[in-house]
Coordinates of C-alpha atoms and ligand atoms in Angstrom, one line a residue:
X1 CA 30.0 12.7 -6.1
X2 CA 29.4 12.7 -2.5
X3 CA 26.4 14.4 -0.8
X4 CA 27.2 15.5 2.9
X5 CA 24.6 17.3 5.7
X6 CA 26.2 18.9 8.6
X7 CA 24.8 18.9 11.8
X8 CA 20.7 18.0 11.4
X9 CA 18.6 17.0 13.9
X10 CA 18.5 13.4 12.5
X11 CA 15.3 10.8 12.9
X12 CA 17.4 7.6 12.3
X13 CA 15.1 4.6 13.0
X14 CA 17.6 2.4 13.6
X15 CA 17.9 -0.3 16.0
X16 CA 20.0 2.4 18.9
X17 CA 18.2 5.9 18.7
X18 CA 15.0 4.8 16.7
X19 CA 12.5 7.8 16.9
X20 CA 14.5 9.9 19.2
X21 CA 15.8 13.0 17.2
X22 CA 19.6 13.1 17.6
X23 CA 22.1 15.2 16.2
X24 CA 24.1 13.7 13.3
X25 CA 25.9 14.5 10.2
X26 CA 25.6 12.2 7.5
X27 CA 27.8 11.4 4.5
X28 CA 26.0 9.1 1.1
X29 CA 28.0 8.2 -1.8
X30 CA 27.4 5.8 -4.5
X31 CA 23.6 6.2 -3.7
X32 CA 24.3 4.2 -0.3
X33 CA 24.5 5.7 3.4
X34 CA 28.2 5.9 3.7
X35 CA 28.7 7.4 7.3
X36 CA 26.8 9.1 9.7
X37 CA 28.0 10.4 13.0
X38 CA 29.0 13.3 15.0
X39 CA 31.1 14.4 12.4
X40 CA 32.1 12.9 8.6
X41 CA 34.5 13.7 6.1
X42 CA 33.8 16.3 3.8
X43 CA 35.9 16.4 -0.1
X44 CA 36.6 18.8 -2.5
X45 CA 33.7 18.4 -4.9
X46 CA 31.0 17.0 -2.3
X47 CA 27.7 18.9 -1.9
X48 CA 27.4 20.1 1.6
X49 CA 23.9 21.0 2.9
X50 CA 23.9 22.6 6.1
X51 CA 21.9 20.6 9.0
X52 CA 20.9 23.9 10.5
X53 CA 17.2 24.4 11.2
X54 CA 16.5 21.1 9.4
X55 CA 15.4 17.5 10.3
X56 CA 16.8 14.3 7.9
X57 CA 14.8 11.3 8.0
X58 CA 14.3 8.3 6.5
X59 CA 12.2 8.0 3.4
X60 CA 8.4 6.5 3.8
X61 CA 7.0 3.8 2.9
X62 CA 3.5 2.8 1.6
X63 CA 2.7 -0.7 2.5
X64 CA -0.2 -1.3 0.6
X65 CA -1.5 0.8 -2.3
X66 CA -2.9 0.6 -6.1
X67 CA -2.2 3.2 -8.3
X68 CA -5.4 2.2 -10.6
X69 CA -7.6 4.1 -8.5
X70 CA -5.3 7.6 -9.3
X71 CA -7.7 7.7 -11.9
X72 CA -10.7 7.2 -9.3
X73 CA -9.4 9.8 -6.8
X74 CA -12.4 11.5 -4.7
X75 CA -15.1 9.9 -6.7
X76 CA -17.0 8.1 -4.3
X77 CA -18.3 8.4 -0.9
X78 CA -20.4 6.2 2.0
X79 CA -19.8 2.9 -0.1
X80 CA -19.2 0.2 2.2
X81 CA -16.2 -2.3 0.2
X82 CA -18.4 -4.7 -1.8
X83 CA -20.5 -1.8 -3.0
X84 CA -17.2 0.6 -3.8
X85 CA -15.8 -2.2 -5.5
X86 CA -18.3 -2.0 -7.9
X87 CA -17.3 1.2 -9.6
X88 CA -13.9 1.1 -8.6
X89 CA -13.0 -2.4 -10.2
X90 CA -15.8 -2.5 -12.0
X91 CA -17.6 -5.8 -13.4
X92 CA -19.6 -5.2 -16.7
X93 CA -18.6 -2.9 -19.4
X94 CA -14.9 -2.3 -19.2
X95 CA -12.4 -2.3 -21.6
X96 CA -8.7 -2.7 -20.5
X97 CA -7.1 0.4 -20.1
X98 CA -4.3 1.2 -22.6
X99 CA -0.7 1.2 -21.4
X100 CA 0.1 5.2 -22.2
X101 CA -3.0 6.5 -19.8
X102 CA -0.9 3.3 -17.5
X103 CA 2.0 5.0 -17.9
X104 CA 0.6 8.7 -17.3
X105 CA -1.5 7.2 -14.4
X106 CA 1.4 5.5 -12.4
X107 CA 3.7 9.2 -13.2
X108 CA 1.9 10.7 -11.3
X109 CA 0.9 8.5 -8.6
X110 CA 4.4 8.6 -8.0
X111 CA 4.7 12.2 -8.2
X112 CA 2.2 13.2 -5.4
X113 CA 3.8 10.1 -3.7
X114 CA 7.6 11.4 -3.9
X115 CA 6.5 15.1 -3.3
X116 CA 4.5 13.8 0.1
X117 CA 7.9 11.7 1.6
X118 CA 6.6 8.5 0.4
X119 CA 9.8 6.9 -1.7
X120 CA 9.1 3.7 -1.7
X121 CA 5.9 1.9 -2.8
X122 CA 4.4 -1.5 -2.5
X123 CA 2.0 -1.2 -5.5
X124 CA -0.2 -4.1 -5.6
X125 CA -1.2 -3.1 -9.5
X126 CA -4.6 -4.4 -9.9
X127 CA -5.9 -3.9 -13.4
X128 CA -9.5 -4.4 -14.7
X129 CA -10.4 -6.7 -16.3
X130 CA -7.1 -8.6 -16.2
X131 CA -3.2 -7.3 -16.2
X132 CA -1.6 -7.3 -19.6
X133 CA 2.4 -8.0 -19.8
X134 CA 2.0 -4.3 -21.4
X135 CA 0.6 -2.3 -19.0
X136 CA 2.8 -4.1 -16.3
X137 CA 5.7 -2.8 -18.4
X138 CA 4.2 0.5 -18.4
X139 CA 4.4 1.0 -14.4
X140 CA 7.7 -0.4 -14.3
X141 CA 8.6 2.0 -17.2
X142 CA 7.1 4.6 -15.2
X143 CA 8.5 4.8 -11.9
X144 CA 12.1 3.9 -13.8
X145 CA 11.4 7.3 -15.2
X146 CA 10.2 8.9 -12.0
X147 CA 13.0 7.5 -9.8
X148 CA 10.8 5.9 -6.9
X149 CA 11.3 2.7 -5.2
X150 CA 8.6 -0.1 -5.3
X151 CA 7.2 -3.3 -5.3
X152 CA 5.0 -3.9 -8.1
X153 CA 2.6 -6.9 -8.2
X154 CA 0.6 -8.7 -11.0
X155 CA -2.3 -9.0 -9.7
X156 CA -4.4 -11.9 -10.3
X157 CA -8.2 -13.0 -9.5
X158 CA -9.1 -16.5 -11.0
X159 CA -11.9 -17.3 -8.8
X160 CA -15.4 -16.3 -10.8
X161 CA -16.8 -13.1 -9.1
X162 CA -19.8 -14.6 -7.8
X163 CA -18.5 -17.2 -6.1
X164 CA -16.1 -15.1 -4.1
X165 CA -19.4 -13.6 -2.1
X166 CA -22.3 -15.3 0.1
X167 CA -25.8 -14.7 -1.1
X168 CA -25.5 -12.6 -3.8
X169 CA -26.7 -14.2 -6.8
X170 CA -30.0 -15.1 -5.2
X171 CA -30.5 -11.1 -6.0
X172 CA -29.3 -11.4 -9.1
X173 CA -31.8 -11.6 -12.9
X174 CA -30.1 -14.9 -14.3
X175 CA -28.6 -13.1 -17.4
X176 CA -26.1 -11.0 -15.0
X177 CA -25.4 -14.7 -13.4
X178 CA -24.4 -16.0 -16.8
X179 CA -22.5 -12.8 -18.4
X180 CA -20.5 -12.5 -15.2
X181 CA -19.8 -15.7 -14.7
X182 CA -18.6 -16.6 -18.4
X183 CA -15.7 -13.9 -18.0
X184 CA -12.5 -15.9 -18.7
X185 CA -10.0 -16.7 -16.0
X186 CA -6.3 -17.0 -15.7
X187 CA -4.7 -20.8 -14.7
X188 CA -2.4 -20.8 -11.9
X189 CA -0.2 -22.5 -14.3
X190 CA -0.9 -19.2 -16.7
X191 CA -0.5 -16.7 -13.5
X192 CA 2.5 -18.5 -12.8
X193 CA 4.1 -18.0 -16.3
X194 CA 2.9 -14.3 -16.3
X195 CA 5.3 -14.3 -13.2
X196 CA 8.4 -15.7 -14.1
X197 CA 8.1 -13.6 -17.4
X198 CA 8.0 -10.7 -15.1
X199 CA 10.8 -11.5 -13.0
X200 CA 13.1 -12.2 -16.0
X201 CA 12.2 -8.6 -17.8
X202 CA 11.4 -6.1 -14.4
X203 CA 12.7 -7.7 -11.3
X204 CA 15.6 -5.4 -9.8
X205 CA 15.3 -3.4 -12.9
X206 CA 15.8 0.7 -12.3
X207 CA 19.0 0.0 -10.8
X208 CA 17.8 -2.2 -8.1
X209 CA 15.0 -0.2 -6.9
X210 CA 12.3 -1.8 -8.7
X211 CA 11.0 -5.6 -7.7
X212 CA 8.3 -7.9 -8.9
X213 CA 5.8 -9.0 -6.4
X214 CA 3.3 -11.8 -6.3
X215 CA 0.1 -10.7 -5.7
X216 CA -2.9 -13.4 -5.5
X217 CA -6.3 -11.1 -4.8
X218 CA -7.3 -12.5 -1.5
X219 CA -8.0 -16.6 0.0
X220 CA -11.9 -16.3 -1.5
X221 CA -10.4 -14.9 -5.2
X222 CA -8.2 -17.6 -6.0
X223 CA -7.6 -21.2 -6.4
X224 CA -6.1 -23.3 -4.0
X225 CA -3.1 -24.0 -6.6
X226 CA -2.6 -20.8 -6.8
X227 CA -2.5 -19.5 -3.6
X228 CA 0.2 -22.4 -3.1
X229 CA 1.9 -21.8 -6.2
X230 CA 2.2 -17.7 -5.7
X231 CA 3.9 -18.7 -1.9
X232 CA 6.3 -21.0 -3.6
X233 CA 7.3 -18.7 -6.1
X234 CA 7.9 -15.8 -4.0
X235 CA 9.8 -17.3 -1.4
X236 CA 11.8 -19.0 -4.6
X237 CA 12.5 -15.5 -5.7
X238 CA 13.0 -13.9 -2.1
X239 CA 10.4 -11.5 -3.4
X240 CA 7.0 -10.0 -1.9
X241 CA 3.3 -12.0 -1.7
X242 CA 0.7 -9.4 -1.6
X243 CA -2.4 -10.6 -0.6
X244 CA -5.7 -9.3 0.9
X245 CA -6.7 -11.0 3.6
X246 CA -10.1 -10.2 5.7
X247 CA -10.9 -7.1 4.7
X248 CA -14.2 -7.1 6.0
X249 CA -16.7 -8.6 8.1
X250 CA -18.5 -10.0 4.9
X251 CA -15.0 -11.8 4.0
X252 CA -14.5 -13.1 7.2
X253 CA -18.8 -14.8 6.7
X254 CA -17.6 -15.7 3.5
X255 CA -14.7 -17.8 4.9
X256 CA -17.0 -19.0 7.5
X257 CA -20.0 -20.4 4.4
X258 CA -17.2 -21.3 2.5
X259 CA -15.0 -23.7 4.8
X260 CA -16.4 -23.4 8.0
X261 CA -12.4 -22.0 9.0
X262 CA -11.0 -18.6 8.9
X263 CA -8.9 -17.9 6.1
X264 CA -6.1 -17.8 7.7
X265 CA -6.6 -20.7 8.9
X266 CA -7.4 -22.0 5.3
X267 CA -4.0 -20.1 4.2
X268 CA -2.1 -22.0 6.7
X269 CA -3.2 -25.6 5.7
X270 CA -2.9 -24.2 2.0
X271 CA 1.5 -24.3 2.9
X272 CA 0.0 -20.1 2.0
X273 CA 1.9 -18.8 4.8
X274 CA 5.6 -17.2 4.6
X275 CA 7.9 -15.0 6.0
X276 CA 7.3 -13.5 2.1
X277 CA 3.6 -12.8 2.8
X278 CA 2.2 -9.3 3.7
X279 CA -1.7 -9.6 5.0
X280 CA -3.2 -6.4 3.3
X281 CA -5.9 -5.4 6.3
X282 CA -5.7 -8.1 8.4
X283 CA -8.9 -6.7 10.9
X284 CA -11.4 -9.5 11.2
X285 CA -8.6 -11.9 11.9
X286 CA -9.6 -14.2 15.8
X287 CA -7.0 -14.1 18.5
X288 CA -5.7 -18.0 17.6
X289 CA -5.3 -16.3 14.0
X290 CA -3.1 -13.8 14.9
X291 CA -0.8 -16.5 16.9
X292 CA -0.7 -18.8 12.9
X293 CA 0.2 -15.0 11.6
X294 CA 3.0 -14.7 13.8
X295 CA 4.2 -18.2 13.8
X296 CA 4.3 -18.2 9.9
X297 CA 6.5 -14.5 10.4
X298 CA 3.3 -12.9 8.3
X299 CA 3.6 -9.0 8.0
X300 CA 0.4 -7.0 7.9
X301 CA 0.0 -3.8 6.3
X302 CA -2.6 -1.6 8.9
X303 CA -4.6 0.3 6.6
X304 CA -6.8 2.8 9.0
X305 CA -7.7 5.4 6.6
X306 CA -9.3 3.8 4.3
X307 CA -10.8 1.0 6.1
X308 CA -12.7 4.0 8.4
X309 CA -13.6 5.7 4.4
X310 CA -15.1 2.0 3.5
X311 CA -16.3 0.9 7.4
X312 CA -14.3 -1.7 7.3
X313 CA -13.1 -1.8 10.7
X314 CA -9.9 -1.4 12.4
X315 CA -7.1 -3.9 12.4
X316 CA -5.9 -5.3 16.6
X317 CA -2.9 -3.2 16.5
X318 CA -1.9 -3.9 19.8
X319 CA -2.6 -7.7 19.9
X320 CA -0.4 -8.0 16.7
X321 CA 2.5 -5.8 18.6
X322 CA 1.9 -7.8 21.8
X323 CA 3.1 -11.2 19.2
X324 CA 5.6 -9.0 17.2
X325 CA 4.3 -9.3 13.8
X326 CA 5.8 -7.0 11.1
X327 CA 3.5 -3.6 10.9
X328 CA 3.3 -1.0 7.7
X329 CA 1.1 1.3 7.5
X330 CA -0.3 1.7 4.1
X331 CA -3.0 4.6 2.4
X332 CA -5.0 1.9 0.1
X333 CA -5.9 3.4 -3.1
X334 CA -6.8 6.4 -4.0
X335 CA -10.5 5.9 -4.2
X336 CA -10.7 4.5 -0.8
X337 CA -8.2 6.8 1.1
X338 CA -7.8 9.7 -1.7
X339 CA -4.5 10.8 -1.2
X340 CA -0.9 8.6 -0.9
X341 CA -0.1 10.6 1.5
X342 CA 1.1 8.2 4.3
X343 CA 2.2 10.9 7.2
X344 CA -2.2 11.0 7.3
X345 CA -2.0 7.8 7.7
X346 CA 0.2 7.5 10.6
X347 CA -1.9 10.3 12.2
X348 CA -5.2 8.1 12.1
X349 CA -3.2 5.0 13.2
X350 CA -1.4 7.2 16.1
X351 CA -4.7 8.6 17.1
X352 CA -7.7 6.2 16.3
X353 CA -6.7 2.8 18.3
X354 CA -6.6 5.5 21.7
X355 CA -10.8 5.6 20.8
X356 CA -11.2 1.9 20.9
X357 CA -9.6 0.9 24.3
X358 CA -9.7 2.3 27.4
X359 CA -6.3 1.7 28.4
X360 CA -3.7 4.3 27.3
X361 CA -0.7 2.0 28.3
X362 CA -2.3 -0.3 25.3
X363 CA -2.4 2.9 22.7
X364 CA 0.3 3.2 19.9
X365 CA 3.1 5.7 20.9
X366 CA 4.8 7.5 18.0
X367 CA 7.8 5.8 18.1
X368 CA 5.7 2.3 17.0
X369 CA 3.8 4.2 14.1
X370 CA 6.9 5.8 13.1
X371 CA 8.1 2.7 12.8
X372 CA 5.4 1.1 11.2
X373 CA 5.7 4.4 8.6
X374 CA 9.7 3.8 7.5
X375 CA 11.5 0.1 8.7
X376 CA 8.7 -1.7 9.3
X377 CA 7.0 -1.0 6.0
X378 CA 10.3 -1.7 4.5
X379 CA 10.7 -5.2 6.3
X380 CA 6.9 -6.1 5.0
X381 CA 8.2 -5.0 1.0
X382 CA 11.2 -7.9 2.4
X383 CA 13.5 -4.5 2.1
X384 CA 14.1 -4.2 5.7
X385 CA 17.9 -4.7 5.1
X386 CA 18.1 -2.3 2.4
X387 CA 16.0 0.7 3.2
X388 CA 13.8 1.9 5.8
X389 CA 16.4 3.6 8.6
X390 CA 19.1 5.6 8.6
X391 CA 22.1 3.5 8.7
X392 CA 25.3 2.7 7.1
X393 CA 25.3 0.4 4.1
X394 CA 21.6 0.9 4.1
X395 CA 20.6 2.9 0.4
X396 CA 19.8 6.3 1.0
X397 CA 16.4 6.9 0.9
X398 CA 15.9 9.8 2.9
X399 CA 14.0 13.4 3.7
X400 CA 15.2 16.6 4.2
X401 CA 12.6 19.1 6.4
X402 CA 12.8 22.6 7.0
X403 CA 12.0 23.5 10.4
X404 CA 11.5 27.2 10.2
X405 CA 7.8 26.3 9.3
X406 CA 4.9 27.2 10.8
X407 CA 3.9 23.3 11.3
X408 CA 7.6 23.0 13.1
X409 CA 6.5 25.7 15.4
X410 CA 7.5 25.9 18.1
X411 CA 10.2 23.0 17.8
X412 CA 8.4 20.6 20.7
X413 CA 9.1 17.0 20.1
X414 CA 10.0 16.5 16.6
X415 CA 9.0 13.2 16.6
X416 CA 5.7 14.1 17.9
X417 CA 4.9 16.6 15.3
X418 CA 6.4 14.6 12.2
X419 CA 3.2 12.5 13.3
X420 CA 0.8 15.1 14.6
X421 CA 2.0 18.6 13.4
X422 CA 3.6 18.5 9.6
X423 CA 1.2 18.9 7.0
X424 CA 3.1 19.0 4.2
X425 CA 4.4 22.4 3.6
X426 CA 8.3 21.4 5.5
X427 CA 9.1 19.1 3.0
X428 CA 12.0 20.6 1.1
X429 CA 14.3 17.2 -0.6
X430 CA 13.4 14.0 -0.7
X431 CA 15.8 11.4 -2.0
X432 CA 16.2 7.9 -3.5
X433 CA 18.9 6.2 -3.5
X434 CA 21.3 9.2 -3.2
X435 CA 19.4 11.2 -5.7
X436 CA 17.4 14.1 -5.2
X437 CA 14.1 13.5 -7.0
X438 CA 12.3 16.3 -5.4
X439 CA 13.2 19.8 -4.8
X440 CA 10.6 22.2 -2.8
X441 CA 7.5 20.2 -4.0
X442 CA 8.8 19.2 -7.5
X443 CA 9.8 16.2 -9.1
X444 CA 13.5 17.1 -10.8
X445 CA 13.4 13.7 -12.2
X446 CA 10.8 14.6 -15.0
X447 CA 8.6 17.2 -16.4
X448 CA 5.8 17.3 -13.9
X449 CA 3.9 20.3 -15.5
X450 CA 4.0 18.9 -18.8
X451 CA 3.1 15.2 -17.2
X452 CA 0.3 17.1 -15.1
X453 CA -0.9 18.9 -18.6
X454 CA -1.3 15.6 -20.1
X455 CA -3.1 14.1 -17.2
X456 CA -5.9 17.3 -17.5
X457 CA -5.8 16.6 -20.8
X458 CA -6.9 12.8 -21.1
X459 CA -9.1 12.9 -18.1
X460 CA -12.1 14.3 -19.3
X461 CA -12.8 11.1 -21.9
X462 CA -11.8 8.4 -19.1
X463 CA -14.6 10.3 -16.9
X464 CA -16.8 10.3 -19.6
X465 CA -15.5 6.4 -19.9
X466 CA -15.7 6.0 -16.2
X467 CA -19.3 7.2 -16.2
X468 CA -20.4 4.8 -18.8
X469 CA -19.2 2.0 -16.9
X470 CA -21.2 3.5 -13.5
X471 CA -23.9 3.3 -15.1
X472 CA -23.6 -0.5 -16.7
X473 CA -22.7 -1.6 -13.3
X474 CA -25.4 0.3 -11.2
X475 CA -27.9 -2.7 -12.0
X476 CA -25.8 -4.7 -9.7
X477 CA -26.2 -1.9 -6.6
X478 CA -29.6 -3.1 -5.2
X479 CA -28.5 -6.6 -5.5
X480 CA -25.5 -5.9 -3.9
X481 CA -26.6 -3.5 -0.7
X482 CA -29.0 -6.9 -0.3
X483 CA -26.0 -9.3 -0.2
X484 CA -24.1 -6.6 2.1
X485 CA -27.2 -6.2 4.4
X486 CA -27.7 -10.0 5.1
X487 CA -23.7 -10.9 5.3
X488 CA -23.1 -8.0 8.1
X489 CA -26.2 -9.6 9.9
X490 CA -24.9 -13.3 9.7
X491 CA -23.5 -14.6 12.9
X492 CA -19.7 -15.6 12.5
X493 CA -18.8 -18.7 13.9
X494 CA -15.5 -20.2 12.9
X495 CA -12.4 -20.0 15.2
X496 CA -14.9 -17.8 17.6
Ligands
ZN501 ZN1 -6.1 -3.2 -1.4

């Protein structure tokens, strides 16, 4: 059965009309894109929606997330990174989480992602203490249930904690130094195994839509073997390597203390560096850095939202166009951005570079976030051939808006207020892979009340739970702020 729009204003993204609205009709069968053009045929049988007073589009993309922190949503404020990190992924006191509140955790992370536009997700899945093969199953299960595309990552730290910052533990009682740093550690050999297990039971499960991605934490949380072993395996596997890269100015002091290089330098004489690796962040990178990025064809997932909610600074969006590197824009968690939504984030990326250089010819124009939003996201996930535009063969990830809105009012540029102008409220389908999964705000794939009544009801003991674990890890605040204070003071000198 053949679905068939008549006559939208159509957003394609593709290489000819990119983010110029066009008029198009558009016919998708099998779950794929089968034509789009002035006019397509129309069967007995097919459902026909009628492109009048409505815009199609391609689906979103979030770049870089972790559905962990659904649980951690609008909890904390006016942490900078390494002192939110503390009661986000915390250190002492926590048990692992088990794999039902997994499963009810990534529903409906998907749900408020899928009602928002987003439809695919790169979901670097970091677990605390350590990722289980069961509660990896659990998010695959999930968004099999739920119908959403994504990338989803075991994660891995096997670097201990205290030697992935500067200065800390001279802050630290020597108990804390020895209970923190007798926590046990994965192998890369082990990490590795967890892998290839992975990719045998999950990778293109869900009909395709759902891949296994590498994930090494960042350069500073992991071994060298590792970090080497991760690339290899990805590229072996054609699949994603997620990794965090320079975060923050304390990282890029860290690198500095650590091997008097950047780490991307360090990356690159690690054999670290592939067409397969996505840079999470990427801000406190130097100029010579971002030439290794783009010779290695690195992608980088800009971030803005939450780096502005942590302080982290703002990733050289323009000097990584200037090289044509591979942009996505991605919300972050939910504890440091607080919503998937990633139309907010195209907003802030739209709007906040135009505050930070003086030249407007230099600012990002809609057409670039857009891009960054849908195809570009999708070429970082290494899905750029099969989602991400509006094309033929291409699967048919796509958004259906009603422009009779208030936010579509009056009809201006509709690629200017997709960015600046929709807040939510036009969103009527959204579909994956030919399937509509939402409907006017709700999920057809699953029960989202009953899902949602579940959620209410389980949260009050993992706040209680989440509480408990505040407080165990609040001794390590003062210590921290200490570290953070003298790290953000330290003059950086490698690669500058
Ligand atoms: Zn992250």
């Amino acid at each position: 059965m053949a679905t068939v729009i008549v006559d939208a204003d159509v957003i394609t993204m593709d290489r000819d009309t990119g983010a110029t609205p066009v008029t198009r009709s558009i016919r998708i069968e099998g779950g794929v894109i089968a034509e789009i053009g002035d006019s397509v045929a129309i069967r007995e049988g097919d459902t026909v929606i009628d492109g009048t007073d409505r815009l199609v589009t391609p689906g979103l993309v979030n770049a870089h997330t972790h559905s962990w922190e659904t649980l951690y949503k609008g909890r904390y404020d006016n942490l900078p990174l390494e002192l939110w990190m503390l009661y986000s992924y915390p250190i002492l006191g926590i048990e692992p989480l088990p794999a039902d509140v997994v499963r009810l955790r990534s529903l409906v992370f998907a749900m408020e992602s899928l009602t928002s536009g987003v439809t695919t997700l790169v979901d670097d899945v970091l677990e605390t203490p350590g990722q289980s093969a069961g509660q990896l199953a659990a998010v695959f299960g999930a968004y099999d249930e739920v119908g959403i595309r994504a990338n989803v990552s075991g994660h891995v730290i096997n670097v201990p904690f205290l030697d992935t910052l500067p200065f800390v533990t001279r802050w630290l009682p020597d108990e804390i130094v020895r209970e923190v740093g007798g926590q046990s550690l994965l192998t890369a050999d082990e990490y590795l195994a967890f892998s290839r297990e992975a990719f045998a039971s999950h990778d293109r499960t869900g009909g395709g839509r759902l891949r296994y991605m590498l994930a090494p934490s960042a350069p500073q949380r992991c071994t060298p073997d590792l970090l080497r072993g991760a690339t290899e395996l990805a590229v072996a596997r054609d699949a994603e390597c997620h990794i965090h890269v320079l975060e923050t100015r304390t990282q890029a002091v860290t690198a500095d203390l650590l091997h008097g290089t950047t780490f991307v330098e360090y990356l690159r004489d690690l054999d670290a560096l592939s067409p397969n690796t996505t840079f999470a962040h990427g801000i406190w990178l130097t100029d010579s850095d971002i030439d290794i990025v783009a010779e290695h064809g690195v992608s980088v997932s800009h971030n803005p939202l939450s780096n502005m909610k942590l302080g982290s600074g703002l990733a050289p969006w323009r000097a990584y166009h200037d090289r044509g590197v591979t942009l996505g824009l991605g919300t972050d968690g939910c504890s440091s951005s607080d919503t998937p939504r990633i139309l907010e984030v195209a907003k802030a990326a739209a709007l906040v570079h135009k505050i930070t250089d003086p030249d407007p010819d230099r600012w990002p124009r809609v057409e670039e976030v857009l891009t960054a939003a849908t195809v570009g996201g999708a070429r970082t996930a290494r899905l750029g051939d099969t989602v991400g535009s509006l094309e033929v063969g291409k699967r048919a990830d796509f958004l259906v808006y009603d422009l009779t809105t208030l936010a579509f009012t009056p009809r201006s540029r509709l690629d200017h207020q997709w960015v600046y102008s929709e807040n939510g409220s036009s969103l009527e389908y959204v579909y994956v892979d030919g399937r509509r999964v939402v409907d006017h705000g709700q999920v057809t794939t699953v029960d989202q009340e009953a899902i949602l009544r579940e959620f209410r009801a389980m949260m009050p003991r993992i706040a209680e739970w989440q509480d408990a674990v505040d407080r165990a890890n609040s001794v390590l605040h003062e210590p921290f702020t200490r570290m953070y204070r003298e790290a953000v003071a330290y003059p950086l000198t490698a690669g500058r």
